[in-house]
Short mmCIF file of C-alpha atoms in Angstrom, two decimals:
data_model
loop_
_atom_site.label_atom_id
_atom_site.label_comp_id
_atom_site.label_asym_id
_atom_site.label_seq_id
_atom_site.Cartn_x
_atom_site.Cartn_y
_atom_site.Cartn_z
CA UNK A 7 2.78 -9.03 13.88
CA UNK A 8 2.06 -6.69 11.00
CA UNK A 9 5.78 -6.58 10.22
CA UNK A 10 5.77 -10.28 9.22
CA UNK A 11 3.94 -9.56 5.99
CA UNK A 12 6.00 -6.45 5.31
CA UNK A 13 9.23 -8.44 5.68
CA UNK A 14 7.74 -11.32 3.66
CA UNK A 15 7.07 -9.06 0.67
CA UNK A 16 10.34 -7.04 1.09
CA UNK A 17 8.34 -3.83 1.18
CA UNK A 18 9.83 -0.61 2.39
CA UNK A 19 7.11 0.85 4.63
CA UNK A 20 8.86 4.20 4.84
CA UNK A 21 8.97 4.95 1.18
CA UNK A 22 7.20 8.02 -0.03
CA UNK A 23 3.85 7.63 -1.69
CA UNK A 24 4.58 6.85 -5.37
CA UNK A 25 0.93 7.03 -6.36
CA UNK A 26 0.59 10.74 -5.85
CA UNK A 27 -1.26 12.21 -8.79
CA UNK A 28 0.60 14.79 -10.79
CA UNK A 29 -0.50 17.19 -13.49
CA UNK A 30 -0.29 15.61 -16.93
CA UNK A 31 -0.20 17.10 -20.41
CA UNK A 32 -2.31 15.73 -23.24
CA UNK A 33 -1.98 16.76 -26.89
CA UNK A 34 -4.68 16.70 -29.57
CA UNK A 35 -4.68 17.91 -33.18
CA UNK A 36 -7.61 19.78 -34.72
CA UNK A 37 -7.53 19.41 -38.47
CA UNK A 38 -10.51 21.69 -38.93
CA UNK A 39 -8.87 24.68 -37.32
CA UNK A 40 -7.26 26.80 -40.04
CA UNK A 41 -6.90 30.01 -38.04
CA UNK A 42 -3.98 32.18 -38.96
CA UNK A 43 -1.60 32.88 -36.09
CA UNK A 44 -1.86 36.55 -36.91
CA UNK A 45 -5.47 36.49 -35.74
CA UNK A 46 -4.62 35.14 -32.28
CA UNK A 47 -4.20 37.56 -29.42
CA UNK A 48 -1.57 37.17 -26.73
CA UNK A 49 -4.03 35.70 -24.25
CA UNK A 50 -6.31 34.03 -26.75
CA UNK A 51 -4.61 30.67 -26.45
CA UNK A 52 -6.65 29.46 -23.45
CA UNK A 53 -9.87 27.57 -24.12
CA UNK A 54 -12.27 25.45 -22.11
CA UNK A 55 -13.77 22.11 -23.09
CA UNK A 56 -17.43 21.35 -22.51
CA UNK A 57 -16.57 19.81 -19.15
CA UNK A 58 -14.88 22.98 -17.95
CA UNK A 59 -11.35 21.62 -18.37
CA UNK A 60 -8.77 24.28 -19.13
CA UNK A 61 -6.97 23.95 -22.46
CA UNK A 62 -4.02 25.90 -23.73
CA UNK A 63 -3.95 26.28 -27.53
CA UNK A 64 -0.65 26.75 -29.28
CA UNK A 65 -1.37 28.04 -32.80
CA UNK A 66 1.32 27.85 -35.39
CA UNK A 67 0.76 28.55 -39.09
CA UNK A 68 3.20 29.18 -41.92
CA UNK A 69 3.88 32.86 -42.48
CA UNK A 70 2.14 34.64 -45.32
CA UNK A 71 3.63 34.03 -48.75
CA UNK A 72 5.30 30.88 -47.42
CA UNK A 73 6.28 28.38 -50.12
CA UNK A 74 4.42 25.75 -48.05
CA UNK A 75 1.09 27.54 -48.56
CA UNK A 76 0.38 26.17 -52.01
CA UNK A 77 -3.08 25.38 -53.31
CA UNK A 78 -3.49 23.26 -56.38
CA UNK A 79 -5.81 20.93 -58.19
CA UNK A 80 -4.57 17.48 -59.11
CA UNK A 81 -5.95 17.95 -62.60
CA UNK A 82 -3.77 21.01 -63.16
CA UNK A 83 -0.52 19.17 -62.47
CA UNK A 84 1.20 17.91 -65.52
CA UNK A 85 3.01 14.64 -65.18
CA UNK A 86 6.22 14.83 -67.22
CA UNK A 87 6.06 11.12 -67.80
CA UNK A 88 2.43 11.20 -68.88
CA UNK A 89 1.78 9.85 -72.37
CA UNK A 90 -1.22 9.07 -74.48
CA UNK A 91 -3.08 5.98 -73.46
CA UNK A 92 -2.49 4.45 -76.86
CA UNK A 93 1.24 4.90 -76.64
CA UNK A 94 1.35 3.42 -73.16
CA UNK A 95 -0.62 0.38 -74.29
CA UNK A 96 1.94 -0.35 -77.01
CA UNK A 97 4.88 -0.28 -74.58
CA UNK A 98 6.48 -3.58 -73.53
CA UNK A 99 5.23 -5.03 -70.19
CA UNK A 100 8.65 -4.66 -68.54
CA UNK A 101 8.74 -0.90 -69.28
CA UNK A 102 5.18 -0.52 -67.95
CA UNK A 103 6.24 -2.14 -64.63
CA UNK A 104 9.31 0.10 -64.37
CA UNK A 105 7.22 3.24 -64.94
CA UNK A 106 4.64 2.08 -62.38
CA UNK A 107 7.38 1.43 -59.82
CA UNK A 108 8.93 4.83 -60.57
CA UNK A 109 5.63 6.63 -59.91
CA UNK A 110 5.14 4.71 -56.63
CA UNK A 111 8.63 5.62 -55.49
CA UNK A 112 8.07 9.25 -56.40
CA UNK A 113 4.83 9.36 -54.40
CA UNK A 114 6.51 7.81 -51.36
CA UNK A 115 9.34 10.35 -51.53
CA UNK A 116 6.83 13.21 -51.77
CA UNK A 117 4.93 11.91 -48.71
CA UNK A 118 8.16 11.61 -46.72
CA UNK A 119 9.19 15.14 -47.68
CA UNK A 120 5.79 16.48 -46.59
CA UNK A 121 6.03 14.67 -43.23
CA UNK A 122 9.55 15.96 -42.63
CA UNK A 123 8.47 19.45 -43.54
CA UNK A 124 5.60 19.34 -41.08
CA UNK A 125 7.93 18.09 -38.32
CA UNK A 126 10.39 20.89 -39.04
CA UNK A 127 7.63 23.48 -39.05
CA UNK A 128 6.20 22.19 -35.77
CA UNK A 129 9.54 22.25 -34.00
CA UNK A 130 10.78 25.57 -35.23
CA UNK A 131 9.39 29.04 -35.28
CA UNK A 132 9.79 31.84 -37.79
CA UNK A 133 10.26 35.27 -36.36
CA UNK A 134 7.96 37.91 -37.84
CA UNK A 135 8.80 41.58 -38.26
CA UNK A 136 7.94 42.38 -34.63
CA UNK A 137 10.24 39.65 -33.35
CA UNK A 138 7.33 37.46 -32.23
CA UNK A 139 7.39 33.74 -32.95
CA UNK A 140 4.75 32.28 -35.18
CA UNK A 141 4.03 28.60 -34.61
CA UNK A 142 3.90 26.19 -37.50
CA UNK A 143 0.99 23.90 -36.60
CA UNK A 144 -2.15 23.82 -34.51
CA UNK A 145 -1.50 21.93 -31.25
CA UNK A 146 -3.77 21.82 -28.20
CA UNK A 147 -1.94 21.15 -24.90
CA UNK A 148 -4.45 20.29 -22.20
CA UNK A 149 -3.16 20.82 -18.66
CA UNK A 150 -5.26 18.69 -16.31
CA UNK A 151 -5.31 19.94 -12.75
CA UNK A 152 -5.73 16.63 -10.98
CA UNK A 153 -7.19 16.76 -7.49
CA UNK A 154 -4.51 16.95 -4.83
CA UNK A 155 -5.19 15.41 -1.41
CA UNK A 156 -6.16 17.98 1.18
CA UNK A 157 -6.47 17.66 4.94
CA UNK A 158 -9.85 17.78 6.57
CA UNK A 159 -10.19 20.89 8.71
CA UNK A 160 -9.61 20.27 12.39
CA UNK A 161 -9.08 21.94 15.76
CA UNK A 162 -6.17 21.12 18.06
CA UNK A 163 -7.77 20.32 21.41
CA UNK A 164 -4.67 19.36 23.42
CA UNK A 165 -0.96 18.85 22.78
CA UNK A 166 2.05 17.19 24.38
CA UNK A 167 5.77 17.80 23.79
CA UNK A 168 7.58 14.63 22.69
CA UNK A 169 11.13 13.71 21.74
CA UNK A 170 12.14 15.33 18.49
CA UNK A 171 15.17 13.25 17.52
CA UNK A 172 13.76 9.71 17.56
CA UNK A 173 10.60 7.85 16.65
CA UNK A 174 8.01 7.69 19.40
CA UNK A 175 5.40 4.94 19.73
CA UNK A 176 1.84 5.52 20.88
CA UNK A 177 -0.76 2.84 21.53
CA UNK A 178 -4.25 4.10 22.29
CA UNK A 179 -6.92 2.47 24.42
CA UNK A 180 -10.05 4.56 24.11
CA UNK A 181 -9.17 8.05 25.36
CA UNK A 182 -6.00 6.87 27.14
CA UNK A 183 -2.65 5.88 25.62
CA UNK A 184 0.81 4.40 26.20
CA UNK A 185 3.71 6.61 25.13
CA UNK A 186 6.91 4.66 24.41
CA UNK A 187 10.41 5.82 23.43
CA UNK A 188 13.83 4.20 23.48
CA UNK A 189 14.36 5.60 26.99
CA UNK A 190 11.14 4.49 28.67
CA UNK A 191 7.36 4.23 28.67
CA UNK A 192 4.57 6.39 30.14
CA UNK A 193 0.85 5.90 30.53
CA UNK A 194 -1.60 8.79 30.16
CA UNK A 195 -5.26 8.49 31.16
CA UNK A 196 -5.69 11.68 29.09
CA UNK A 197 -3.35 14.20 27.50
CA UNK A 198 -3.02 16.21 30.71
CA UNK A 199 -2.68 13.31 33.17
CA UNK A 200 0.34 11.00 33.29
CA UNK A 201 -0.43 8.05 35.57
CA UNK A 202 2.99 6.41 35.73
CA UNK A 203 6.38 6.10 33.98
CA UNK A 204 9.10 3.45 33.70
CA UNK A 205 12.68 3.88 32.50
CA UNK A 206 14.72 1.52 30.29
CA UNK A 207 17.11 1.76 27.34
CA UNK A 208 16.28 0.19 23.97
CA UNK A 209 17.79 1.24 20.64
CA UNK A 210 14.66 0.34 18.66
CA UNK A 211 11.70 -0.65 20.83
CA UNK A 212 8.83 -2.76 19.50
CA UNK A 213 5.35 -2.82 21.06
CA UNK A 214 2.72 -5.56 21.25
CA UNK A 215 -0.67 -4.58 22.71
CA UNK A 216 -3.68 -6.69 23.64
CA UNK A 217 -6.69 -5.04 25.27
CA UNK A 218 -4.89 -2.72 27.67
CA UNK A 219 -1.76 -4.85 28.19
CA UNK A 220 1.50 -3.89 26.48
CA UNK A 221 4.76 -5.81 25.95
CA UNK A 222 7.87 -3.81 25.03
CA UNK A 223 10.83 -5.59 23.49
CA UNK A 224 13.42 -5.15 20.77
CA UNK A 225 14.37 -7.23 17.75
CA UNK A 226 17.20 -9.63 18.60
CA UNK A 227 17.09 -8.62 22.26
CA UNK A 228 16.71 -10.97 25.24
CA UNK A 229 14.43 -8.86 27.43
CA UNK A 230 10.67 -8.22 27.46
CA UNK A 231 8.80 -5.84 29.73
CA UNK A 232 5.06 -6.19 30.27
CA UNK A 233 2.81 -3.32 31.42
CA UNK A 234 -0.86 -2.78 32.15
CA UNK A 235 -2.80 0.42 32.75
CA UNK A 236 -1.87 0.31 36.44
CA UNK A 237 1.88 0.08 35.76
CA UNK A 238 4.75 -2.41 35.24
CA UNK A 239 3.71 -6.07 35.62
CA UNK A 240 6.86 -8.12 35.06
CA UNK A 241 9.99 -8.47 32.92
CA UNK A 242 11.53 -11.55 31.32
CA UNK A 243 15.18 -12.23 30.51
CA UNK A 244 15.76 -15.05 28.03
CA UNK A 245 18.79 -17.04 26.92
CA UNK A 246 17.88 -16.95 23.26
CA UNK A 247 17.18 -13.88 21.14
CA UNK A 248 13.52 -12.92 20.72
CA UNK A 249 12.11 -13.14 17.18
CA UNK A 250 8.43 -12.69 18.06
CA UNK A 251 6.20 -11.93 21.05
CA UNK A 252 2.44 -12.27 21.60
CA UNK A 253 0.09 -11.44 24.49
CA UNK A 254 -3.38 -12.44 25.51
CA UNK A 255 -5.77 -10.11 27.34
CA UNK A 256 -4.84 -11.65 30.71
CA UNK A 257 -1.17 -10.71 30.41
CA UNK A 258 0.12 -14.16 29.40
CA UNK A 259 3.19 -13.84 27.17
CA UNK A 260 4.41 -16.21 24.46
CA UNK A 261 7.82 -15.89 22.79
CA UNK A 262 9.69 -17.40 19.86
CA UNK A 263 13.42 -17.59 20.61
CA UNK A 264 16.40 -18.32 18.39
CA UNK A 265 19.02 -20.35 20.22
CA UNK A 266 22.47 -21.59 19.23
CA UNK A 267 21.11 -25.07 18.44
CA UNK A 268 17.66 -24.24 17.10
CA UNK A 269 14.42 -22.54 18.13
CA UNK A 270 12.20 -22.66 21.18
CA UNK A 271 8.74 -21.41 22.18
CA UNK A 272 8.10 -20.20 25.73
CA UNK A 273 4.96 -19.23 27.63
CA UNK A 274 4.86 -17.00 30.75
CA UNK A 275 1.88 -16.42 33.00
CA UNK A 276 0.64 -13.01 34.21
CA UNK A 277 3.24 -13.03 37.00
CA UNK A 278 6.15 -13.62 34.61
CA UNK A 279 6.63 -17.30 35.55
CA UNK A 280 7.74 -19.70 32.79
CA UNK A 281 4.99 -22.32 32.54
CA UNK A 282 5.68 -23.95 29.16
CA UNK A 283 8.69 -24.42 26.89
CA UNK A 284 8.85 -26.25 23.58
CA UNK A 285 12.29 -26.81 22.02
CA UNK A 286 12.58 -27.44 18.28
CA UNK A 287 15.99 -28.65 17.13
CA UNK A 288 14.96 -30.12 13.77
CA UNK A 289 16.86 -28.42 10.96
CA UNK A 290 14.74 -26.78 8.29
CA UNK A 291 11.68 -26.37 10.54
CA UNK A 292 11.09 -22.90 12.01
CA UNK A 293 8.37 -21.41 14.23
CA UNK A 294 7.15 -18.18 12.61
CA UNK A 295 4.05 -17.19 14.65
CA UNK A 296 2.57 -17.99 18.06
CA UNK A 297 -0.46 -17.08 20.21
CA UNK A 298 -2.23 -18.03 23.47
CA UNK A 299 -5.98 -18.46 23.90
CA UNK A 300 -7.74 -15.99 26.18
CA UNK A 301 -8.66 -18.75 28.63
CA UNK A 302 -4.90 -19.42 29.07
CA UNK A 303 -5.31 -23.11 28.05
CA UNK A 304 -4.07 -23.48 24.47
CA UNK A 305 -0.90 -22.50 22.65
CA UNK A 306 -0.92 -22.39 18.84
CA UNK A 307 2.32 -22.35 16.85
CA UNK A 308 2.74 -21.81 13.10
CA UNK A 309 5.76 -23.61 11.62
CA UNK A 310 7.51 -23.32 8.27
CA UNK A 311 8.87 -26.64 7.03
CA UNK A 312 11.57 -26.42 4.34
CA UNK A 313 12.85 -30.02 4.57
CA UNK A 314 11.05 -31.17 1.42
CA UNK A 315 11.17 -30.01 -2.19
CA UNK A 316 8.00 -27.97 -1.63
CA UNK A 317 7.68 -25.81 1.49
CA UNK A 318 4.70 -26.32 3.75
CA UNK A 319 3.18 -24.72 6.80
CA UNK A 320 2.00 -26.53 9.90
CA UNK A 321 -0.26 -25.34 12.72
CA UNK A 322 0.30 -27.16 16.02
CA UNK A 323 -2.16 -26.99 18.95
CA UNK A 324 -0.94 -27.94 22.43
CA UNK A 325 -2.27 -27.68 25.94
CA UNK A 326 -0.37 -25.32 28.23
CA UNK A 327 -1.42 -27.11 31.39
CA UNK A 328 0.65 -30.29 31.77
CA UNK A 329 -2.25 -32.21 33.34
CA UNK A 330 -4.57 -31.47 30.42
CA UNK A 331 -1.90 -32.40 27.91
CA UNK A 332 -0.55 -35.45 29.74
CA UNK A 333 -2.05 -38.02 27.37
CA UNK A 334 -0.53 -36.37 24.27
CA UNK A 335 3.09 -36.44 23.16
CA UNK A 336 4.64 -33.06 24.04
CA UNK A 337 1.08 -31.93 24.88
CA UNK A 338 0.41 -31.52 21.13
CA UNK A 339 -3.17 -32.68 20.51
CA UNK A 340 -3.62 -31.53 16.90
CA UNK A 341 -1.50 -30.64 13.86
CA UNK A 342 -2.69 -29.38 10.47
CA UNK A 343 -0.48 -29.15 7.36
CA UNK A 344 -0.84 -26.67 4.48
CA UNK A 345 1.19 -27.35 1.33
CA UNK A 346 3.00 -24.53 -0.45
CA UNK A 347 1.99 -21.91 2.10
CA UNK A 348 3.58 -19.70 4.74
CA UNK A 349 1.41 -18.65 7.70
CA UNK A 350 3.11 -15.69 9.43
CA UNK A 351 -0.01 -14.38 11.23
CA UNK A 352 -2.23 -16.27 13.68
CA UNK A 353 -4.49 -15.06 16.50
CA UNK A 354 -7.04 -16.58 18.82
CA UNK A 355 -10.49 -15.02 18.54
CA UNK A 356 -13.75 -15.40 20.43
CA UNK A 357 -14.51 -19.01 21.40
CA UNK A 358 -10.83 -20.02 21.03
CA UNK A 359 -11.14 -19.99 17.24
CA UNK A 360 -7.75 -19.48 15.61
CA UNK A 361 -7.70 -16.93 12.78
CA UNK A 362 -4.90 -17.59 10.25
CA UNK A 363 -3.61 -15.44 7.39
CA UNK A 364 -1.18 -17.07 4.99
CA UNK A 365 0.41 -15.79 1.81
CA UNK A 366 -2.37 -17.41 -0.28
CA UNK A 367 -5.46 -17.78 1.94
CA UNK A 368 -7.36 -16.78 5.08
CA UNK A 369 -8.96 -19.47 7.25
CA UNK A 370 -10.09 -20.31 10.77
CA UNK A 371 -9.57 -23.41 12.92
CA UNK A 372 -11.74 -24.36 15.88
CA UNK A 373 -10.36 -25.27 19.29
CA UNK A 374 -10.58 -28.98 18.49
CA UNK A 375 -8.48 -28.52 15.32
CA UNK A 376 -11.21 -28.55 12.65
CA UNK A 377 -11.02 -26.01 9.84
CA UNK A 378 -14.16 -23.85 9.87
CA UNK A 379 -13.83 -21.92 6.62
CA UNK A 380 -11.20 -20.91 4.10
CA UNK A 381 -11.03 -18.37 1.27
CA UNK A 382 -8.30 -17.81 -1.28
CA UNK A 383 -6.45 -14.50 -1.54
CA UNK A 384 -6.32 -12.66 -4.86
CA UNK A 385 -3.78 -10.09 -3.62
CA UNK A 386 -0.62 -10.03 -1.59
CA UNK A 387 -1.11 -9.00 2.03
CA UNK A 388 0.69 -5.85 3.19
CA UNK A 389 -0.62 -5.72 6.75
CA UNK A 390 -2.99 -7.43 9.21
CA UNK A 391 -4.52 -5.81 12.29
CA UNK A 392 -6.73 -7.12 15.10
CA UNK A 393 -8.07 -4.83 17.82
CA UNK A 394 -10.55 -7.21 19.52
CA UNK A 395 -11.62 -10.86 19.31
CA UNK A 396 -14.37 -10.38 16.72
CA UNK A 397 -12.85 -8.71 13.66
CA UNK A 398 -9.68 -8.85 11.52
CA UNK A 399 -8.56 -6.07 9.14
CA UNK A 400 -6.39 -6.79 6.10
CA UNK A 401 -4.60 -4.29 3.84
CA UNK A 402 -4.05 -5.66 0.36
CA UNK A 403 -1.07 -4.95 -1.88
CA UNK A 404 -0.26 -6.03 -5.43
CA UNK A 405 -2.48 -8.49 -7.25
CA UNK A 406 -1.31 -12.09 -7.29
CA UNK A 407 -0.19 -13.42 -10.64
CA UNK A 408 -3.08 -14.74 -12.74
CA UNK A 409 -5.69 -13.25 -10.40
CA UNK A 410 -7.97 -10.28 -11.09
CA UNK A 411 -7.57 -9.10 -7.53
CA UNK A 412 -8.59 -5.92 -5.74
CA UNK A 413 -7.07 -2.48 -6.41
CA UNK A 414 -3.78 -1.95 -4.59
CA UNK A 415 -4.44 -0.22 -1.28
CA UNK A 416 -7.81 -1.83 -0.60
CA UNK A 417 -8.55 -2.38 3.09
CA UNK A 418 -11.10 -5.09 4.02
CA UNK A 419 -12.46 -6.22 7.37
CA UNK A 420 -13.83 -9.68 8.11
CA UNK A 421 -15.97 -11.18 10.87
CA UNK A 422 -15.53 -14.49 12.71
CA UNK A 423 -17.19 -16.37 9.84
CA UNK A 424 -14.74 -15.01 7.28
CA UNK A 425 -17.40 -12.80 5.72
CA UNK A 426 -16.32 -9.40 4.42
CA UNK A 427 -18.11 -6.76 6.50
CA UNK A 428 -16.79 -3.81 4.51
CA UNK A 429 -13.96 -2.41 2.44
CA UNK A 430 -12.39 0.85 1.35
CA UNK A 431 -10.09 1.68 -1.57
CA UNK A 432 -7.41 4.03 -0.28
CA UNK A 433 -5.81 4.81 -3.65
CA UNK A 434 -2.27 3.68 -2.91
CA UNK A 435 -0.07 1.15 -1.19
CA UNK A 436 -0.85 0.92 2.52
CA UNK A 437 2.14 1.82 4.70
CA UNK A 438 0.29 2.24 8.01
CA UNK A 439 -2.68 0.46 9.59
CA UNK A 440 -4.39 0.75 12.97
CA UNK A 441 -7.92 0.36 14.30
CA UNK A 442 -10.20 0.34 17.32
CA UNK A 443 -13.94 -0.12 17.87
CA UNK A 444 -14.66 3.31 16.33
CA UNK A 445 -12.90 2.86 12.99
CA UNK A 446 -9.73 2.28 10.99
CA UNK A 447 -6.76 4.46 10.08
CA UNK A 448 -5.00 3.59 6.82
CA UNK A 449 -1.90 5.47 5.72
CA UNK A 450 -0.62 5.76 2.15
CA UNK A 451 2.72 7.54 2.43
CA UNK A 452 1.94 10.95 3.91
CA UNK A 453 -1.85 10.63 3.53
CA UNK A 454 -3.84 9.14 6.43
CA UNK A 455 -7.53 8.31 6.16
CA UNK A 456 -10.02 7.72 8.96
CA UNK A 457 -12.47 5.03 7.82
CA UNK A 458 -15.74 4.06 9.48
CA UNK A 459 -16.92 0.45 9.53
CA UNK A 460 -19.58 1.41 7.00
CA UNK A 461 -16.71 1.93 4.53
CA UNK A 462 -16.89 5.72 4.48
CA UNK A 463 -13.77 7.92 4.60
CA UNK A 464 -14.67 10.27 7.46
CA UNK A 465 -11.52 12.40 7.45
CA UNK A 466 -8.11 12.74 5.85
CA UNK A 467 -4.79 14.12 7.06
CA UNK A 468 -2.05 15.09 4.61
CA UNK A 469 1.26 15.62 6.38
CA UNK A 470 4.35 17.48 5.23
CA UNK A 471 6.31 16.33 8.30
CA UNK A 472 7.60 13.03 9.65
CA UNK A 473 4.68 11.21 11.26
CA UNK A 474 5.12 8.61 14.00
CA UNK A 475 1.48 7.71 14.59
CA UNK A 476 -2.13 8.56 13.72
CA UNK A 477 -4.76 6.82 15.84
CA UNK A 478 -8.46 7.14 16.57
CA UNK A 479 -9.34 7.79 20.21
CA UNK A 480 -12.75 7.32 21.85
CA UNK A 481 -14.61 8.77 18.83
CA UNK A 482 -13.80 8.53 15.15
CA UNK A 483 -13.46 12.32 14.83
CA UNK A 484 -11.05 12.53 17.81
CA UNK A 485 -7.56 11.68 16.58
CA UNK A 486 -4.17 11.33 18.23
CA UNK A 487 -1.73 12.87 15.74
CA UNK A 488 1.96 12.28 16.56
CA UNK A 489 4.77 14.02 14.70
CA UNK A 490 8.39 14.57 15.66
CA UNK A 491 8.42 16.84 18.69
CA UNK A 492 4.73 16.82 19.57
CA UNK A 493 1.56 14.78 19.99
CA UNK A 494 -1.78 16.47 19.43
CA UNK A 495 -5.39 15.54 19.93
CA UNK A 496 -7.35 16.74 16.93
CA UNK A 497 -11.08 17.20 16.61
CA UNK A 498 -11.90 16.67 12.95
CA UNK A 499 -14.60 18.98 11.59
#
């Protein structure tokens, strides 16, 4: 479901980190420094400021006997146009104005000539008798060595050979993990123990995980495979193409399908039996997100309605069991509308409370359809992640227009009441997000940070290779690090 926001904002999640800090050069002029370049040694051009910052001094002065080294006193300069005060007073007013204008023009020309001369002297060098270049002005060029990201030291505890040519997908569950490729899926209870494997062929597999249950599908495909820790559970073949899939912790599967005449929403139980189908043929109304409550009773669907001048979002609640929903039309017992919003992410939490993240706000709706709380977003949302039924993690992107907002790359986590439990500024646009009960991993390009729920950055990995996944295992300092060709368990120091 994270991809909904990425597609919504047209972000390229694979772009390189553009916020990497580079060395910069700053120039400052010291008017008090009148040192002759002849007094500077070859290595005497490096200085340090009071804060220890290195500074390279380029000293350039006019050569000795230069025509530009002229000292004079204003009183010693004779103005050719200067006349006695009495004579000037007797001149006509028009002539006085002309002379005044002439002097102004002369002064301006002199200033321009001086400026041009300085520019010429700064840009060019005069060779002395030894062939060395003497500089024509005093310029300080400060080279700032900005801090470059460095990896935390670690030890490789275990490793596993993976496919080198294609992206591999790992989903961790404590110390165990699912390993998925386009040719199949495997489950490891630990790095050395593969419990089972299943073979299939998908060009670009996509994984949905919910508390130890995994659904593997592919964009625009018509097949979904569902697995648990003990092995394959069931597979579903649909008539329409799959646009989104969601699981609950019991293995119930909900799908949004695009058909030739519209859209439909389907629900399958833990045995793979179709138990609910809702067909939407109304033009301009599209289902964009779906989820099932953990007690298997309620289906929530987020719709985008484009039939009016202003778009709106609608959240529909319906009972999955036909007996419970018998007294309602199409089993829909509650609908809430939100003007000028799109709600591409919804998820049932503890107590059947529906958590919703739109493009402008975050809010929660109780099982009976009453809004519990709502807060406005000051930033665009780059990614949303939920690992259990008590906490939601949001990665923020650019600030919204006319809002102060948070710094780009801020990650925040919220409890069931919508209260911010903590946050961390990662220093760049978030391109990767994952979490478990131990902590959060946020990736900014090739830099991955392990963040505790106290908001502290515990470790950092800077990669020079193509990375498929970085996930926390059973402890925050035990990390599954997946690159092309290998997966490693790291113990961060």
